[in-house]
PDB file of C-alpha atoms in Angstrom:
ATOM      1  CA  MET A   1      -2.493 -18.388   1.721  1.00 38.00           C
ATOM      2  CA  ARG A   2      -2.644 -14.616   1.935  1.00 41.00           C
ATOM      3  CA  HIS A   3       0.020 -12.702   3.802  1.00 41.00           C
ATOM      4  CA  ASP A   4       0.056  -9.384   5.539  1.00 43.00           C
ATOM      5  CA  ASP A   5       2.647  -6.907   4.268  1.00 45.00           C
ATOM      6  CA  LYS A   6       5.213  -7.952   6.863  1.00 59.00           C
ATOM      7  CA  SER A   7       5.863 -11.548   5.891  1.00 78.00           C
ATOM      8  CA  GLY A   8       6.619 -13.442   2.747  1.00 85.00           C
ATOM      9  CA  PRO A   9       7.215 -15.015   0.415  1.00 95.00           C
ATOM     10  CA  TRP A  10       4.463 -13.833  -1.878  1.00 97.00           C
ATOM     11  CA  VAL A  11       3.244 -15.117  -5.224  1.00 97.00           C
ATOM     12  CA  LEU A  12       1.514 -12.505  -7.336  1.00 97.00           C
ATOM     13  CA  SER A  13       0.154 -12.837 -10.833  1.00 97.00           C
ATOM     14  CA  ILE A  14      -0.282  -9.932 -13.228  1.00 97.00           C
ATOM     15  CA  HIS A  15      -3.143 -10.141 -15.708  1.00 95.00           C
ATOM     16  CA  ASP A  16      -3.477  -6.543 -17.039  1.00 94.00           C
ATOM     17  CA  LYS A  17      -4.959  -6.690 -20.559  1.00 93.00           C
ATOM     18  CA  ASP A  18      -5.307  -4.170 -23.372  1.00 92.00           C
ATOM     19  CA  PRO A  19      -8.692  -3.544 -25.071  1.00 93.00           C
ATOM     20  CA  GLN A  20      -8.016  -6.404 -27.525  1.00 92.00           C
ATOM     21  CA  GLY A  21      -7.480  -8.876 -24.677  1.00 89.00           C
ATOM     22  CA  PHE A  22      -3.690  -9.169 -24.965  1.00 90.00           C
ATOM     23  CA  LEU A  23      -1.254  -8.497 -22.143  1.00 92.00           C
ATOM     24  CA  ALA A  24      -0.847  -4.740 -21.733  1.00 94.00           C
ATOM     25  CA  PHE A  25       2.740  -5.084 -20.491  1.00 96.00           C
ATOM     26  CA  ASP A  26       5.834  -7.219 -20.825  1.00 96.00           C
ATOM     27  CA  LEU A  27       8.980  -8.033 -18.868  1.00 97.00           C
ATOM     28  CA  ARG A  28      10.397  -4.535 -19.417  1.00 97.00           C
ATOM     29  CA  GLU A  29       7.447  -2.869 -17.639  1.00 98.00           C
ATOM     30  CA  ILE A  30       7.811  -5.189 -14.659  1.00 98.00           C
ATOM     31  CA  LEU A  31      11.534  -4.452 -14.401  1.00 98.00           C
ATOM     32  CA  GLU A  32      10.941  -0.701 -14.806  1.00 98.00           C
ATOM     33  CA  CYS A  33       8.287  -0.781 -12.081  1.00 98.00           C
ATOM     34  CA  LEU A  34      10.611  -2.609  -9.686  1.00 98.00           C
ATOM     35  CA  LEU A  35      13.773  -0.692 -10.646  1.00 98.00           C
ATOM     36  CA  PRO A  36      14.032   1.367  -7.424  1.00 97.00           C
ATOM     37  CA  ALA A  37      14.305  -1.886  -5.466  1.00 97.00           C
ATOM     38  CA  ILE A  38      16.199  -4.124  -7.913  1.00 98.00           C
ATOM     39  CA  GLU A  39      18.875  -1.944  -9.490  1.00 97.00           C
ATOM     40  CA  PRO A  40      21.795  -3.745  -7.769  1.00 96.00           C
ATOM     41  CA  TYR A  41      20.397  -7.246  -8.382  1.00 97.00           C
ATOM     42  CA  ARG A  42      21.984  -9.958 -10.498  1.00 95.00           C
ATOM     43  CA  TRP A  43      19.785 -12.142 -12.690  1.00 95.00           C
ATOM     44  CA  VAL A  44      19.791 -15.557 -14.312  1.00 94.00           C
ATOM     45  CA  ALA A  45      17.296 -16.388 -17.064  1.00 95.00           C
ATOM     46  CA  TYR A  46      16.009 -19.894 -17.796  1.00 95.00           C
ATOM     47  CA  ASP A  47      13.757 -21.424 -20.465  1.00 95.00           C
ATOM     48  CA  VAL A  48      13.313 -18.141 -22.344  1.00 97.00           C
ATOM     49  CA  ASP A  49      11.128 -17.855 -25.433  1.00 96.00           C
ATOM     50  CA  VAL A  50      10.676 -14.364 -26.910  1.00 96.00           C
ATOM     51  CA  GLU A  51       9.470 -12.749 -30.106  1.00 94.00           C
ATOM     52  CA  GLY A  52      11.818 -10.367 -31.830  1.00 85.00           C
ATOM     53  CA  GLU A  53      15.328 -10.208 -33.166  1.00 84.00           C
ATOM     54  CA  PHE A  54      17.059 -10.175 -29.809  1.00 86.00           C
ATOM     55  CA  ALA A  55      17.525 -12.992 -27.313  1.00 90.00           C
ATOM     56  CA  ILE A  56      17.981 -12.885 -23.578  1.00 93.00           C
ATOM     57  CA  PRO A  57      21.086 -14.858 -22.574  1.00 93.00           C
ATOM     58  CA  GLU A  58      20.239 -17.921 -20.512  1.00 93.00           C
ATOM     59  CA  GLU A  59      22.068 -19.319 -17.498  1.00 91.00           C
ATOM     60  CA  GLU A  60      24.442 -16.339 -17.426  1.00 91.00           C
ATOM     61  CA  LEU A  61      24.750 -13.819 -14.629  1.00 92.00           C
ATOM     62  CA  LEU A  62      23.238 -10.511 -15.820  1.00 94.00           C
ATOM     63  CA  THR A  63      22.961  -7.121 -14.179  1.00 96.00           C
ATOM     64  CA  THR A  64      19.544  -5.493 -13.881  1.00 97.00           C
ATOM     65  CA  ALA A  65      20.691  -2.868 -16.387  1.00 98.00           C
ATOM     66  CA  ALA A  66      21.654  -5.540 -18.937  1.00 97.00           C
ATOM     67  CA  LEU A  67      18.413  -7.483 -18.496  1.00 97.00           C
ATOM     68  CA  LEU A  68      16.337  -4.320 -18.749  1.00 97.00           C
ATOM     69  CA  GLU A  69      18.195  -3.131 -21.863  1.00 96.00           C
ATOM     70  CA  THR A  70      17.665  -6.475 -23.596  1.00 95.00           C
ATOM     71  CA  SER A  71      14.013  -6.653 -22.517  1.00 96.00           C
ATOM     72  CA  ARG A  72      13.417  -3.283 -24.186  1.00 95.00           C
ATOM     73  CA  LYS A  73      14.623  -4.737 -27.509  1.00 95.00           C
ATOM     74  CA  ILE A  74      12.332  -7.758 -27.632  1.00 93.00           C
ATOM     75  CA  ALA A  75       8.774  -7.617 -28.944  1.00 92.00           C
ATOM     76  CA  GLN A  76       7.201 -10.013 -26.439  1.00 94.00           C
ATOM     77  CA  THR A  77       8.208 -12.453 -23.741  1.00 96.00           C
ATOM     78  CA  ILE A  78       6.339 -15.707 -24.300  1.00 96.00           C
ATOM     79  CA  ASP A  79       7.906 -17.879 -21.604  1.00 97.00           C
ATOM     80  CA  GLY A  80      10.808 -17.627 -19.214  1.00 97.00           C
ATOM     81  CA  ARG A  81      12.033 -17.565 -15.641  1.00 96.00           C
ATOM     82  CA  PHE A  82      14.073 -14.571 -14.536  1.00 97.00           C
ATOM     83  CA  VAL A  83      15.610 -15.152 -11.124  1.00 96.00           C
ATOM     84  CA  GLY A  84      16.889 -12.152  -9.183  1.00 96.00           C
ATOM     85  CA  TYR A  85      19.564 -12.205  -6.496  1.00 96.00           C
ATOM     86  CA  GLU A  86      20.983  -9.470  -4.354  1.00 92.00           C
ATOM     87  CA  ASP A  87      24.269  -8.194  -5.731  1.00 80.00           C
ATOM     88  CA  ASN A  88      26.584 -10.422  -3.665  1.00 82.00           C
ATOM     89  CA  VAL A  89      25.626 -13.659  -5.428  1.00 83.00           C
ATOM     90  CA  ASP A  90      28.225 -15.869  -7.066  1.00 82.00           C
ATOM     91  CA  GLN A  91      28.061 -18.567  -9.734  1.00 81.00           C
ATOM     92  CA  ALA A  92      28.404 -21.376  -7.170  1.00 82.00           C
ATOM     93  CA  THR A  93      25.307 -20.162  -5.290  1.00 83.00           C
ATOM     94  CA  ILE A  94      23.325 -20.060  -8.505  1.00 84.00           C
ATOM     95  CA  ALA A  95      24.394 -23.589  -9.434  1.00 80.00           C
ATOM     96  CA  VAL A  96      23.076 -24.898  -6.106  1.00 82.00           C
ATOM     97  CA  ASP A  97      19.965 -22.699  -6.107  1.00 82.00           C
ATOM     98  CA  CYS A  98      18.639 -23.844  -9.478  1.00 77.00           C
ATOM     99  CA  SER A  99      17.486 -27.112  -7.901  1.00 76.00           C
ATOM    100  CA  ARG A 100      15.870 -25.502  -4.833  1.00 82.00           C
ATOM    101  CA  SER A 101      12.335 -24.224  -4.470  1.00 87.00           C
ATOM    102  CA  PHE A 102      12.094 -20.440  -4.311  1.00 92.00           C
ATOM    103  CA  PRO A 103      11.538 -20.144  -0.533  1.00 91.00           C
ATOM    104  CA  ARG A 104      14.664 -22.230   0.187  1.00 90.00           C
ATOM    105  CA  SER A 105      16.828 -20.481  -2.399  1.00 92.00           C
ATOM    106  CA  GLN A 106      18.911 -17.341  -1.973  1.00 92.00           C
ATOM    107  CA  ALA A 107      16.928 -15.663  -4.756  1.00 95.00           C
ATOM    108  CA  VAL A 108      14.788 -12.749  -3.607  1.00 96.00           C
ATOM    109  CA  LEU A 109      12.674 -12.323  -6.734  1.00 97.00           C
ATOM    110  CA  GLU A 110      11.520 -14.470  -9.621  1.00 97.00           C
ATOM    111  CA  VAL A 111       9.585 -13.199 -12.630  1.00 98.00           C
ATOM    112  CA  VAL A 112       7.914 -15.977 -14.628  1.00 97.00           C
ATOM    113  CA  ALA A 113       6.373 -15.412 -18.054  1.00 97.00           C
ATOM    114  CA  VAL A 114       3.588 -17.944 -18.618  1.00 96.00           C
ATOM    115  CA  ASP A 115       2.692 -18.695 -22.243  1.00 94.00           C
ATOM    116  CA  SER A 116       2.053 -15.026 -23.158  1.00 91.00           C
ATOM    117  CA  THR A 117      -0.995 -15.050 -20.863  1.00 93.00           C
ATOM    118  CA  LEU A 118       0.286 -13.674 -17.553  1.00 94.00           C
ATOM    119  CA  PHE A 119       3.351 -13.138 -15.414  1.00 97.00           C
ATOM    120  CA  ASP A 120       3.860 -14.676 -11.981  1.00 97.00           C
ATOM    121  CA  ILE A 121       6.019 -12.800  -9.508  1.00 98.00           C
ATOM    122  CA  LEU A 122       7.580 -14.705  -6.619  1.00 97.00           C
ATOM    123  CA  THR A 123       9.140 -12.416  -4.049  1.00 98.00           C
ATOM    124  CA  LYS A 124      10.472 -12.355  -0.531  1.00 97.00           C
ATOM    125  CA  LYS A 125      10.306  -8.554  -0.245  1.00 97.00           C
ATOM    126  CA  ALA A 126       7.305  -6.436   0.755  1.00 97.00           C
ATOM    127  CA  ALA A 127       8.812  -3.523  -1.205  1.00 97.00           C
ATOM    128  CA  HIS A 128       8.374  -5.500  -4.434  1.00 98.00           C
ATOM    129  CA  VAL A 129       4.722  -6.160  -3.589  1.00 98.00           C
ATOM    130  CA  ALA A 130       4.079  -2.468  -2.916  1.00 97.00           C
ATOM    131  CA  LEU A 131       5.726  -1.345  -6.165  1.00 98.00           C
ATOM    132  CA  LEU A 132       3.768  -3.863  -8.225  1.00 98.00           C
ATOM    133  CA  ARG A 133       0.486  -2.881  -6.554  1.00 97.00           C
ATOM    134  CA  SER A 134       1.152   0.748  -7.439  1.00 97.00           C
ATOM    135  CA  ARG A 135       1.649  -0.022 -11.143  1.00 97.00           C
ATOM    136  CA  PHE A 136      -0.624  -2.901 -12.172  1.00 97.00           C
ATOM    137  CA  SER A 137      -4.419  -2.880 -11.956  1.00 95.00           C
ATOM    138  CA  ASP A 138      -5.070  -6.638 -12.218  1.00 96.00           C
ATOM    139  CA  LEU A 139      -2.570  -7.969  -9.698  1.00 97.00           C
ATOM    140  CA  ARG A 140      -3.683 -11.089  -7.838  1.00 96.00           C
ATOM    141  CA  GLU A 141      -2.152 -12.590  -4.732  1.00 96.00           C
ATOM    142  CA  GLU A 142      -1.949 -16.348  -5.191  1.00 96.00           C
ATOM    143  CA  ASP A 143      -2.024 -19.174  -2.675  1.00 93.00           C
ATOM    144  CA  THR A 144       1.640 -19.986  -2.007  1.00 92.00           C
ATOM    145  CA  SER A 145       0.766 -23.555  -1.039  1.00 89.00           C
ATOM    146  CA  GLN A 146      -0.031 -24.180  -4.704  1.00 87.00           C
ATOM    147  CA  TYR A 147       3.572 -23.311  -5.649  1.00 83.00           C
ATOM    148  CA  TRP A 148       5.722 -25.064  -3.007  1.00 76.00           C
TER     149      TRP A 148
END
C-alpha cells in the first residue's frame, strides 16, 4: 500500500550498492541523514550482529548521540533492530512496546538491518521519508500490509 506524504506509517527499504555490489552505506549514514529529525530520540537495539571491535548495547535506552557514536566505530551492521522513540519515553513503555507491532507501539521510527543486504525503515513521520529520499538513490516504498 503506497501512501501520500501526509499519512503513515511507511515502510521503506534502502538498497544503495557500491560498484562491487555491496551496500554503499551502513547504520551510521542512516542516522546521520535523519539527524535533524531524530536528535532528541531515545533508542533501544535488539538482535544486533555487527562486524568490528565495538558492540551496540542491546535492550538499553540510548540517546541518538550515543547510538550514532557507536555506529561510527563498527565496520558493518549485519542484523539488528533499532527502535526510536521521542525523548519522553520511559523503560516501562519500552517493556510493553517490545511485544506490539510497530503501528500500535509508541515508537516513531525503526531501522532494521537485514542480513547485510538492505535496511528497512519503518516510520510514522513524513519528515523521515523526505530526509531519506533526499539521501538515498535506491529507496523503495514497501507494501505495509506485508509487515503488519
